[in-house]
Amino acid sequence: MKKTLFKLIAFVTVGVMLLGTLVGCGSKDTDGNGDSSAQTENALEKSDDSQSSSSRVDIGVVLPTKDEPRWVQDETRFKEALKDTDYYVEILFSQGSPAKEKENVEALLAKGIKVLIICPHDGSAAAAAAEAAKKEGVTVISYDRLITDTDAIDYYVTFDSVAVGMAQAQYLVDKASGSGNPLYLYAGAASDNNAFLFFEGAWKVLQPKIADGTFVIKNSSEAVALQDKEELTREEMSKIISQVTTNWDFNEAKSKAEAHLTAAKKEDKGDVFILAPNDGTARSIADVFAMDKDVTSYVITGQDAEKASIQYIIDGKQSMTVFKDVRTLVKDAIDMAINVLQDKTPETTGSYNNGEIDVKAKQTEVIVVDKENVKSVLIDSGYYDASEFTGIE
Ligand code: BGC
């Protein structure tokens, strides 16, 4: 596989603000839901509506799981964005199963969708679902995570995931002084292309600081074996990720952290630095490190600005998060879908190679949040309400 594969190819514009509004097109949320219990509830809701769940759906949205607050956030923001619009949209959840994901896509195809917005559980396994949609002439938009190894995708809306990893690593670098600082690495699921982009970004910033002795990797023999390499191939990243993956699973993150601390000697602890890939896993890992009597302090990263992690940051239990404004991603995806429905060409800012083709993409920037700016970025901007947290001034 080419070294540049899966990498951002060319983003002409960064920090792209949302263009276009839903003016005049609008869309109507038929309030579809993913799991079967939610679907029943939804069918009841829809019986009050003039449209039934079996009637026309223009845009289908498929999200990976309700078990992670990140994707529930996306569902909420989709519903908010769709309130006053005229297109019919249904949102389904795949509950971490590619089979369920394919079933969801088939159900939406049966309802006549013209555009599919899909965030795959497993990027490669989802190719089959994308291909089924393409066969029906549906435009496929990969949402947040890239569907890989297929030519059956038209567009990709995403955050700058390499920048997420770089921001996490830079935070650790900025908090470290001297040399020999213990570094513990954790990663996302290898089935998620983003896990590679996050790690690629983090490695870019951390590797020089490992090479100069600022950090010493304590929990990955694969990372130690590759620590002199500035740039890693996908295969090399795979080796490290498979050793330190959390699989995006809070329990797996917890048991891995416990195993690492059990194996580590007292001198491998002290004031430690932890690259945690997202908020859910960060909270699990932080709880384990906080309990260890030989860990005197820890700096730990995260991403998603989940409410529980914002509270952890206020309480000093998680150091930072990377805020990815889901409202922007949702609006980009809807704008794109509506452009397609109106036979217009959606705006894109670059492309990503998915192993098969270069997929036209629209990318959104991310913001680092810690105790210092949590209020101004997340509360004063209206993203969250201060009443949802304790201890915020
Ligand atoms: C998303 C993250 C999320 C992770 C686990 C990634 O693909 O970009 O925001 O935390 O998946 O669900």
mmCIF file of N, CA and C and ligand atoms in Angstrom, residues 64-65 68 70-71 119 144-145 159 161 192 194-195 198 248 277-279 303-304 306 324, ligand 1:
data_model
loop_
_atom_site.group_PDB
_atom_site.id
_atom_site.type_symbol
_atom_site.label_atom_id
_atom_site.label_comp_id
_atom_site.label_asym_id
_atom_site.label_seq_id
_atom_site.Cartn_x
_atom_site.Cartn_y
_atom_site.Cartn_z
ATOM 1 N N PRO A 64 -23.079 4.833 14.037
ATOM 2 C CA PRO A 64 -22.513 3.565 14.502
ATOM 3 C C PRO A 64 -23.124 2.943 15.762
ATOM 4 N N THR A 65 -23.345 3.704 16.808
ATOM 5 C CA THR A 65 -23.827 3.083 18.049
ATOM 6 C C THR A 65 -24.390 4.128 19.002
ATOM 7 N N GLU A 68 -22.116 5.106 22.719
ATOM 8 C CA GLU A 68 -21.106 6.131 22.976
ATOM 9 C C GLU A 68 -21.768 7.505 22.857
ATOM 10 N N ARG A 70 -20.746 10.242 22.014
ATOM 11 C CA ARG A 70 -20.378 10.987 20.801
ATOM 12 C C ARG A 70 -21.477 10.872 19.741
ATOM 13 N N TRP A 71 -21.980 9.659 19.504
ATOM 14 C CA TRP A 71 -22.925 9.461 18.398
ATOM 15 C C TRP A 71 -24.339 9.859 18.786
ATOM 16 N N CYS A 119 -22.029 6.823 8.838
ATOM 17 C CA CYS A 119 -20.800 6.766 9.617
ATOM 18 C C CYS A 119 -20.567 5.293 9.921
ATOM 19 N N ASP A 144 -17.905 11.495 9.091
ATOM 20 C CA ASP A 144 -16.883 11.438 10.151
ATOM 21 C C ASP A 144 -15.836 10.336 9.936
ATOM 22 N N ARG A 145 -16.282 9.101 9.694
ATOM 23 C CA ARG A 145 -15.334 8.016 9.423
ATOM 24 C C ARG A 145 -15.409 7.661 7.941
ATOM 25 N N PHE A 159 -13.983 15.921 10.306
ATOM 26 C CA PHE A 159 -13.101 16.849 11.009
ATOM 27 C C PHE A 159 -11.680 16.573 10.546
ATOM 28 N N SER A 161 -8.822 15.013 11.264
ATOM 29 C CA SER A 161 -8.449 14.006 12.268
ATOM 30 C C SER A 161 -6.948 13.962 12.541
ATOM 31 N N ASP A 192 -11.388 1.450 12.334
ATOM 32 C CA ASP A 192 -11.794 2.835 12.083
ATOM 33 C C ASP A 192 -10.606 3.586 11.475
ATOM 34 N N ASN A 194 -10.125 6.575 11.131
ATOM 35 C CA ASN A 194 -9.745 7.730 11.951
ATOM 36 C C ASN A 194 -8.674 7.377 12.977
ATOM 37 N N ALA A 195 -8.722 6.152 13.499
ATOM 38 C CA ALA A 195 -7.742 5.767 14.517
ATOM 39 C C ALA A 195 -6.327 5.925 13.955
ATOM 40 N N PHE A 198 -5.604 9.798 13.674
ATOM 41 C CA PHE A 198 -5.293 10.367 14.999
ATOM 42 C C PHE A 198 -3.857 9.981 15.387
ATOM 43 N N TRP A 248 -12.143 1.484 20.983
ATOM 44 C CA TRP A 248 -13.148 2.500 21.344
ATOM 45 C C TRP A 248 -14.062 1.981 22.449
ATOM 46 N N PRO A 277 -7.120 8.219 23.177
ATOM 47 C CA PRO A 277 -7.635 8.655 21.875
ATOM 48 C C PRO A 277 -8.935 9.431 21.917
ATOM 49 N N ASN A 278 -9.802 9.165 22.888
ATOM 50 C CA ASN A 278 -11.049 9.958 22.953
ATOM 51 C C ASN A 278 -11.530 10.058 24.405
ATOM 52 N N ASP A 279 -12.625 10.786 24.586
ATOM 53 C CA ASP A 279 -13.067 11.084 25.949
ATOM 54 C C ASP A 279 -13.496 9.842 26.737
ATOM 55 N N GLN A 303 -10.869 13.496 23.295
ATOM 56 C CA GLN A 303 -11.497 14.245 22.201
ATOM 57 C C GLN A 303 -12.987 13.990 22.242
ATOM 58 N N ASP A 304 -13.734 14.926 21.770
ATOM 59 C CA ASP A 304 -15.191 14.896 21.577
ATOM 60 C C ASP A 304 -15.948 15.884 22.464
ATOM 61 N N GLU A 306 -17.249 15.435 25.290
ATOM 62 C CA GLU A 306 -18.444 14.806 25.870
ATOM 63 C C GLU A 306 -18.727 15.448 27.223
ATOM 64 N N LYS A 324 -14.858 18.944 18.793
ATOM 65 C CA LYS A 324 -15.232 18.822 17.395
ATOM 66 C C LYS A 324 -16.697 19.254 17.330
HETATM 67 C C1 BGC B 1 -14.613 9.616 15.953
HETATM 68 C C2 BGC B 1 -14.423 10.059 17.375
HETATM 69 C C3 BGC B 1 -14.996 9.017 18.324
HETATM 70 C C4 BGC B 1 -14.452 7.636 17.981
HETATM 71 C C5 BGC B 1 -15.126 6.543 18.796
HETATM 72 C C6 BGC B 1 -13.987 8.257 15.772
HETATM 73 O O1 BGC B 1 -14.130 7.823 14.463
HETATM 74 O O2 BGC B 1 -14.037 10.544 15.067
HETATM 75 O O3 BGC B 1 -15.059 11.301 17.568
HETATM 76 O O4 BGC B 1 -14.657 9.307 19.649
HETATM 77 O O5 BGC B 1 -14.647 7.349 16.623
HETATM 78 O O6 BGC B 1 -16.467 6.447 18.505
#
